[in-house]
């Protein structure tokens, strides 16, 4: 069971990198005229780049079946990596082939558009990068008042225009369109991607279950708890996150991800605790009860991670600030396991849900250590269960730097990577 996730992740990478482009390469290899033999390799690069661009678009639709196997953060990582790789292959393709007229124009436009969007996306949409490199983080923060996330999402969608340009580029090349088996695969992939994308957009905007905001309370300075009454059943697991938006409020129509505070039960009320970090999250303070909410999800692998490792009784949870939210849901849902919680915040008043934590202390099998400011490594290590390297699972939630720190510490003290799980709040 434990290998399940690694196996699914490896298989996903293999299928996208090798299996998806294969029919295009095979049919091209069998059909390209020998007169172009100098350019065969570059043409294959172009075909692989197109296949990866389509795969990246497919992943951007957040296929739920894949999320439960490998998780959305890994899906976004694959999306980012294959997009960069596709642009690299597009560069090789462009620099090693000769073309003229509209074939050249469409190819060049697509290439430069993709390159520009790559730079933009790395700066504004790659949280995994900005959280690691402080210069990029500062540049992003500087520009963010202009290029807000909603604007970035729209700019990022220009990738679709680049893909259409590549599509036109290909159908203008006579000696390629003459290869019927290639064109069948080419149209099949293109149409499938288009249908999936359009369907996902339709699903997100029209058919997805709605909810109503039934309570909006400030539970700490700058943190609001939203209680949503779902009007349709959603497939939710403890620790999941959902995307929400407010279709009736201008400026709040773009979906944003937030984790569940409560363990989803059959009363169809979900709780979210949201810190006011930017335009969307700050505006939540003023949303009146009764407002309709679009909810998409759930996504996430926290509960799946525990279910796949049911033989472990001890769970160690390290949480910082608002990063505790999905772990609250996990603690509520997994009362049968022995849980040690280490929770820190910058200020005492930022420690969320003290009453829940106190309650759980009374149920036994639960020990909480909370403090203002960081824990010293040795303090945490001293309080871990005996033989924690072999009998404990570790869940971590908080700022990216904190998550990386504790992963490093636990690995250093012998915890296998497969016993640690964390979902970052930025991708
Ligand atoms: C899986 C997950 C679970 C989360 N759970 C919680 C939670 O329980 N409580 C909480 O307070 N916050 C949570 N967040 C963070 C929350 O989504 C962002 O703070 C929020 O979207 C910021 O939007 P904004 O417009 O207010 O701020 P902005 O100023 O636009 O953005 C602040 C930061 O959030 C990023 N961001 C903005 N919009 C999105 C988006 N739609 N998708 C991904 N990143 C975005 C931006 O790139 C930027 O780094 C979670 C994030 C993720 C990825």
PDB file of N, CA and C and ligand atoms in Angstrom, residues 73 76 124-125 127 130 140 144 148-150 153 223 241-243 254-261 272-282 322 325-326 423-427, ligand 1:
ATOM      1  N   UNK A  73      -0.732  19.211  -5.794  1.00  0.00           N
ATOM      2  CA  UNK A  73       0.589  19.848  -5.863  1.00  0.00           C
ATOM      3  C   UNK A  73       1.526  19.134  -6.847  1.00  0.00           C
ATOM      4  N   UNK A  76       0.455  19.918 -10.394  1.00  0.00           N
ATOM      5  CA  UNK A  76       0.913  21.239 -10.831  1.00  0.00           C
ATOM      6  C   UNK A  76       2.417  21.232 -11.101  1.00  0.00           C
ATOM      7  N   UNK A 124       5.107  34.821 -11.218  1.00  0.00           N
ATOM      8  CA  UNK A 124       3.847  35.089 -10.522  1.00  0.00           C
ATOM      9  C   UNK A 124       3.049  33.857 -10.127  1.00  0.00           C
ATOM     10  N   UNK A 125       3.348  32.699 -10.710  1.00  0.00           N
ATOM     11  CA  UNK A 125       2.465  31.559 -10.441  1.00  0.00           C
ATOM     12  C   UNK A 125       3.170  30.332  -9.894  1.00  0.00           C
ATOM     13  N   UNK A 127       4.609  29.245  -6.880  1.00  0.00           N
ATOM     14  CA  UNK A 127       4.827  29.436  -5.447  1.00  0.00           C
ATOM     15  C   UNK A 127       6.016  28.618  -4.947  1.00  0.00           C
ATOM     16  N   UNK A 130       8.993  30.899  -5.753  1.00  0.00           N
ATOM     17  CA  UNK A 130       9.050  32.162  -4.994  1.00  0.00           C
ATOM     18  C   UNK A 130       9.281  31.909  -3.505  1.00  0.00           C
ATOM     19  N   UNK A 140       8.161  39.729  -6.957  1.00  0.00           N
ATOM     20  CA  UNK A 140       6.744  39.388  -7.101  1.00  0.00           C
ATOM     21  C   UNK A 140       5.880  40.314  -6.229  1.00  0.00           C
ATOM     22  N   UNK A 144       2.899  42.774  -7.414  1.00  0.00           N
ATOM     23  CA  UNK A 144       1.604  42.126  -7.172  1.00  0.00           C
ATOM     24  C   UNK A 144       0.401  43.083  -7.134  1.00  0.00           C
ATOM     25  N   UNK A 148      -2.330  41.097 -10.015  1.00  0.00           N
ATOM     26  CA  UNK A 148      -2.950  40.278  -8.979  1.00  0.00           C
ATOM     27  C   UNK A 148      -3.159  38.861  -9.504  1.00  0.00           C
ATOM     28  N   UNK A 149      -3.445  37.936  -8.596  1.00  0.00           N
ATOM     29  CA  UNK A 149      -3.540  36.532  -9.012  1.00  0.00           C
ATOM     30  C   UNK A 149      -4.563  36.343 -10.137  1.00  0.00           C
ATOM     31  N   UNK A 150      -5.694  37.034 -10.023  1.00  0.00           N
ATOM     32  CA  UNK A 150      -6.743  36.910 -11.054  1.00  0.00           C
ATOM     33  C   UNK A 150      -6.205  37.334 -12.425  1.00  0.00           C
ATOM     34  N   UNK A 153      -3.876  34.688 -13.709  1.00  0.00           N
ATOM     35  CA  UNK A 153      -4.584  33.514 -14.239  1.00  0.00           C
ATOM     36  C   UNK A 153      -4.979  33.780 -15.691  1.00  0.00           C
ATOM     37  N   UNK A 223      -8.339  36.663  10.679  1.00  0.00           N
ATOM     38  CA  UNK A 223      -8.708  35.296  10.256  1.00  0.00           C
ATOM     39  C   UNK A 223     -10.221  35.136  10.387  1.00  0.00           C
ATOM     40  N   UNK A 241      -8.911  20.145   0.722  1.00  0.00           N
ATOM     41  CA  UNK A 241      -9.183  21.554   0.449  1.00  0.00           C
ATOM     42  C   UNK A 241     -10.193  21.639  -0.682  1.00  0.00           C
ATOM     43  N   UNK A 242     -10.908  22.758  -0.693  1.00  0.00           N
ATOM     44  CA  UNK A 242     -11.893  22.997  -1.760  1.00  0.00           C
ATOM     45  C   UNK A 242     -11.541  24.340  -2.400  1.00  0.00           C
ATOM     46  N   UNK A 243     -11.981  24.533  -3.623  1.00  0.00           N
ATOM     47  CA  UNK A 243     -11.860  25.851  -4.256  1.00  0.00           C
ATOM     48  C   UNK A 243     -13.209  26.542  -4.087  1.00  0.00           C
ATOM     49  N   UNK A 254     -13.158  34.395  -9.125  1.00  0.00           N
ATOM     50  CA  UNK A 254     -12.104  33.421  -9.453  1.00  0.00           C
ATOM     51  C   UNK A 254     -11.950  32.436  -8.284  1.00  0.00           C
ATOM     52  N   UNK A 255     -11.822  31.128  -8.615  1.00  0.00           N
ATOM     53  CA  UNK A 255     -11.743  30.112  -7.551  1.00  0.00           C
ATOM     54  C   UNK A 255     -10.422  30.193  -6.773  1.00  0.00           C
ATOM     55  N   UNK A 256     -10.502  30.085  -5.450  1.00  0.00           N
ATOM     56  CA  UNK A 256      -9.308  30.068  -4.584  1.00  0.00           C
ATOM     57  C   UNK A 256      -9.368  28.836  -3.667  1.00  0.00           C
ATOM     58  N   UNK A 257      -8.199  28.239  -3.372  1.00  0.00           N
ATOM     59  CA  UNK A 257      -8.220  27.020  -2.540  1.00  0.00           C
ATOM     60  C   UNK A 257      -8.141  27.295  -1.028  1.00  0.00           C
ATOM     61  N   UNK A 258      -8.958  26.585  -0.262  1.00  0.00           N
ATOM     62  CA  UNK A 258      -8.910  26.671   1.204  1.00  0.00           C
ATOM     63  C   UNK A 258      -9.218  25.296   1.798  1.00  0.00           C
ATOM     64  N   UNK A 259      -8.560  25.029   2.932  1.00  0.00           N
ATOM     65  CA  UNK A 259      -8.698  23.702   3.550  1.00  0.00           C
ATOM     66  C   UNK A 259      -9.886  23.650   4.493  1.00  0.00           C
ATOM     67  N   UNK A 260     -10.326  22.428   4.765  1.00  0.00           N
ATOM     68  CA  UNK A 260     -11.438  22.229   5.702  1.00  0.00           C
ATOM     69  C   UNK A 260     -10.912  22.268   7.133  1.00  0.00           C
ATOM     70  N   UNK A 261     -11.651  22.946   7.992  1.00  0.00           N
ATOM     71  CA  UNK A 261     -11.328  22.929   9.422  1.00  0.00           C
ATOM     72  C   UNK A 261     -11.942  21.687  10.060  1.00  0.00           C
ATOM     73  N   UNK A 272     -14.359  26.735   6.987  1.00  0.00           N
ATOM     74  CA  UNK A 272     -13.061  27.147   6.461  1.00  0.00           C
ATOM     75  C   UNK A 272     -12.533  28.237   7.381  1.00  0.00           C
ATOM     76  N   UNK A 273     -11.217  28.275   7.592  1.00  0.00           N
ATOM     77  CA  UNK A 273     -10.627  29.382   8.367  1.00  0.00           C
ATOM     78  C   UNK A 273      -9.606  30.055   7.463  1.00  0.00           C
ATOM     79  N   UNK A 274      -9.833  31.331   7.195  1.00  0.00           N
ATOM     80  CA  UNK A 274      -9.087  31.987   6.119  1.00  0.00           C
ATOM     81  C   UNK A 274      -8.407  33.258   6.619  1.00  0.00           C
ATOM     82  N   UNK A 275      -7.116  33.330   6.364  1.00  0.00           N
ATOM     83  CA  UNK A 275      -6.359  34.523   6.774  1.00  0.00           C
ATOM     84  C   UNK A 275      -6.381  35.549   5.642  1.00  0.00           C
ATOM     85  N   UNK A 276      -6.584  36.803   5.976  1.00  0.00           N
ATOM     86  CA  UNK A 276      -6.638  37.867   4.962  1.00  0.00           C
ATOM     87  C   UNK A 276      -5.250  38.211   4.460  1.00  0.00           C
ATOM     88  N   UNK A 277      -4.847  37.547   3.354  1.00  0.00           N
ATOM     89  CA  UNK A 277      -3.496  37.769   2.823  1.00  0.00           C
ATOM     90  C   UNK A 277      -3.475  38.706   1.617  1.00  0.00           C
ATOM     91  N   UNK A 278      -4.586  38.758   0.884  1.00  0.00           N
ATOM     92  CA  UNK A 278      -4.591  39.546  -0.355  1.00  0.00           C
ATOM     93  C   UNK A 278      -5.996  40.020  -0.653  1.00  0.00           C
ATOM     94  N   UNK A 279      -6.233  40.417  -1.905  1.00  0.00           N
ATOM     95  CA  UNK A 279      -7.526  41.020  -2.268  1.00  0.00           C
ATOM     96  C   UNK A 279      -8.705  40.110  -1.945  1.00  0.00           C
ATOM     97  N   UNK A 280      -8.604  38.867  -2.393  1.00  0.00           N
ATOM     98  CA  UNK A 280      -9.723  37.938  -2.234  1.00  0.00           C
ATOM     99  C   UNK A 280      -9.971  37.655  -0.759  1.00  0.00           C
ATOM    100  N   UNK A 281      -8.919  37.273  -0.070  1.00  0.00           N
ATOM    101  CA  UNK A 281      -9.094  36.824   1.318  1.00  0.00           C
ATOM    102  C   UNK A 281      -9.459  37.982   2.252  1.00  0.00           C
ATOM    103  N   UNK A 282      -8.985  39.190   1.939  1.00  0.00           N
ATOM    104  CA  UNK A 282      -9.335  40.344   2.798  1.00  0.00           C
ATOM    105  C   UNK A 282     -10.803  40.718   2.601  1.00  0.00           C
ATOM    106  N   UNK A 322      -1.766  29.538  10.366  1.00  0.00           N
ATOM    107  CA  UNK A 322      -3.003  29.102   9.706  1.00  0.00           C
ATOM    108  C   UNK A 322      -2.807  27.750   9.001  1.00  0.00           C
ATOM    109  N   UNK A 325      -4.890  24.438   9.636  1.00  0.00           N
ATOM    110  CA  UNK A 325      -6.297  24.209   9.275  1.00  0.00           C
ATOM    111  C   UNK A 325      -6.602  22.770   8.801  1.00  0.00           C
ATOM    112  N   UNK A 326      -5.956  22.265   7.730  1.00  0.00           N
ATOM    113  CA  UNK A 326      -6.330  20.916   7.293  1.00  0.00           C
ATOM    114  C   UNK A 326      -6.022  19.859   8.358  1.00  0.00           C
ATOM    115  N   UNK A 423       1.150  19.218   2.660  1.00  0.00           N
ATOM    116  CA  UNK A 423       0.623  19.899   1.468  1.00  0.00           C
ATOM    117  C   UNK A 423       0.815  21.394   1.662  1.00  0.00           C
ATOM    118  N   UNK A 424       1.581  21.988   0.762  1.00  0.00           N
ATOM    119  CA  UNK A 424       1.874  23.408   0.913  1.00  0.00           C
ATOM    120  C   UNK A 424       0.674  24.268   0.541  1.00  0.00           C
ATOM    121  N   UNK A 425       0.640  25.487   1.085  1.00  0.00           N
ATOM    122  CA  UNK A 425      -0.421  26.434   0.742  1.00  0.00           C
ATOM    123  C   UNK A 425      -0.075  27.224  -0.512  1.00  0.00           C
ATOM    124  N   UNK A 426       1.107  27.004  -1.055  1.00  0.00           N
ATOM    125  CA  UNK A 426       1.362  27.616  -2.367  1.00  0.00           C
ATOM    126  C   UNK A 426       1.991  26.587  -3.276  1.00  0.00           C
ATOM    127  N   UNK A 427       1.660  26.725  -4.587  1.00  0.00           N
ATOM    128  CA  UNK A 427       2.149  25.744  -5.546  1.00  0.00           C
ATOM    129  C   UNK A 427       3.228  26.336  -6.419  1.00  0.00           C
TER     130      UNK A 427
HETATM  131  C1  LIG B   1      -3.997  23.625  -1.012  1.00  0.00           C
HETATM  132  C2  LIG B   1      -4.163  24.988  -0.382  1.00  0.00           C
HETATM  133  C3  LIG B   1      -4.892  25.122   0.782  1.00  0.00           C
HETATM  134  C4  LIG B   1      -5.020  26.372   1.372  1.00  0.00           C
HETATM  135  N1  LIG B   1      -5.728  26.473   2.530  1.00  0.00           N
HETATM  136  C5  LIG B   1      -5.816  27.686   3.148  1.00  0.00           C
HETATM  137  C6  LIG B   1      -6.533  27.826   4.390  1.00  0.00           C
HETATM  138  O1  LIG B   1      -7.118  26.883   4.907  1.00  0.00           O
HETATM  139  N2  LIG B   1      -6.556  29.052   4.965  1.00  0.00           N
HETATM  140  C7  LIG B   1      -5.934  30.142   4.406  1.00  0.00           C
HETATM  141  O2  LIG B   1      -5.992  31.226   4.983  1.00  0.00           O
HETATM  142  N3  LIG B   1      -5.252  30.032   3.238  1.00  0.00           N
HETATM  143  C8  LIG B   1      -5.188  28.845   2.600  1.00  0.00           C
HETATM  144  N4  LIG B   1      -4.519  28.739   1.400  1.00  0.00           N
HETATM  145  C9  LIG B   1      -3.904  29.951   0.828  1.00  0.00           C
HETATM  146  C10 LIG B   1      -4.950  30.739   0.052  1.00  0.00           C
HETATM  147  O3  LIG B   1      -5.433  30.002  -1.041  1.00  0.00           O
HETATM  148  C11 LIG B   1      -4.332  32.030  -0.482  1.00  0.00           C
HETATM  149  O4  LIG B   1      -3.861  32.780   0.601  1.00  0.00           O
HETATM  150  C12 LIG B   1      -5.349  32.836  -1.190  1.00  0.00           C
HETATM  151  O5  LIG B   1      -5.772  32.193  -2.365  1.00  0.00           O
HETATM  152  C13 LIG B   1      -4.743  34.199  -1.504  1.00  0.00           C
HETATM  153  O6  LIG B   1      -5.591  34.917  -2.371  1.00  0.00           O
HETATM  154  P1  LIG B   1      -5.663  36.494  -2.285  1.00  0.00           P
HETATM  155  O7  LIG B   1      -6.262  36.983  -3.565  1.00  0.00           O
HETATM  156  O8  LIG B   1      -6.307  36.944  -1.039  1.00  0.00           O
HETATM  157  O9  LIG B   1      -4.169  36.951  -2.177  1.00  0.00           O
HETATM  158  P2  LIG B   1      -3.122  37.292  -3.296  1.00  0.00           P
HETATM  159  O10 LIG B   1      -2.391  38.500  -2.845  1.00  0.00           O
HETATM  160  O11 LIG B   1      -3.712  37.274  -4.654  1.00  0.00           O
HETATM  161  O12 LIG B   1      -2.187  36.036  -3.169  1.00  0.00           O
HETATM  162  C14 LIG B   1      -1.420  35.750  -2.016  1.00  0.00           C
HETATM  163  C15 LIG B   1      -0.670  34.474  -2.344  1.00  0.00           C
HETATM  164  O13 LIG B   1      -1.562  33.372  -2.605  1.00  0.00           O
HETATM  165  C16 LIG B   1      -1.367  32.868  -3.940  1.00  0.00           C
HETATM  166  N5  LIG B   1      -2.683  32.614  -4.553  1.00  0.00           N
HETATM  167  C17 LIG B   1      -3.623  33.550  -4.820  1.00  0.00           C
HETATM  168  N6  LIG B   1      -4.682  32.986  -5.396  1.00  0.00           N
HETATM  169  C18 LIG B   1      -4.420  31.663  -5.507  1.00  0.00           C
HETATM  170  C19 LIG B   1      -5.130  30.574  -6.053  1.00  0.00           C
HETATM  171  N7  LIG B   1      -6.339  30.714  -6.606  1.00  0.00           N
HETATM  172  N8  LIG B   1      -4.546  29.362  -6.026  1.00  0.00           N
HETATM  173  C20 LIG B   1      -3.316  29.202  -5.486  1.00  0.00           C
HETATM  174  N9  LIG B   1      -2.591  30.208  -4.948  1.00  0.00           N
HETATM  175  C21 LIG B   1      -3.131  31.429  -4.959  1.00  0.00           C
HETATM  176  C22 LIG B   1      -0.666  33.971  -4.702  1.00  0.00           C
HETATM  177  O14 LIG B   1       0.163  33.454  -5.760  1.00  0.00           O
HETATM  178  C23 LIG B   1       0.177  34.610  -3.619  1.00  0.00           C
HETATM  179  O15 LIG B   1       1.371  33.916  -3.415  1.00  0.00           O
HETATM  180  C24 LIG B   1      -4.404  27.511   0.790  1.00  0.00           C
HETATM  181  C25 LIG B   1      -3.690  27.380  -0.389  1.00  0.00           C
HETATM  182  C26 LIG B   1      -3.557  26.127  -0.985  1.00  0.00           C
HETATM  183  C27 LIG B   1      -2.774  25.997  -2.266  1.00  0.00           C
END
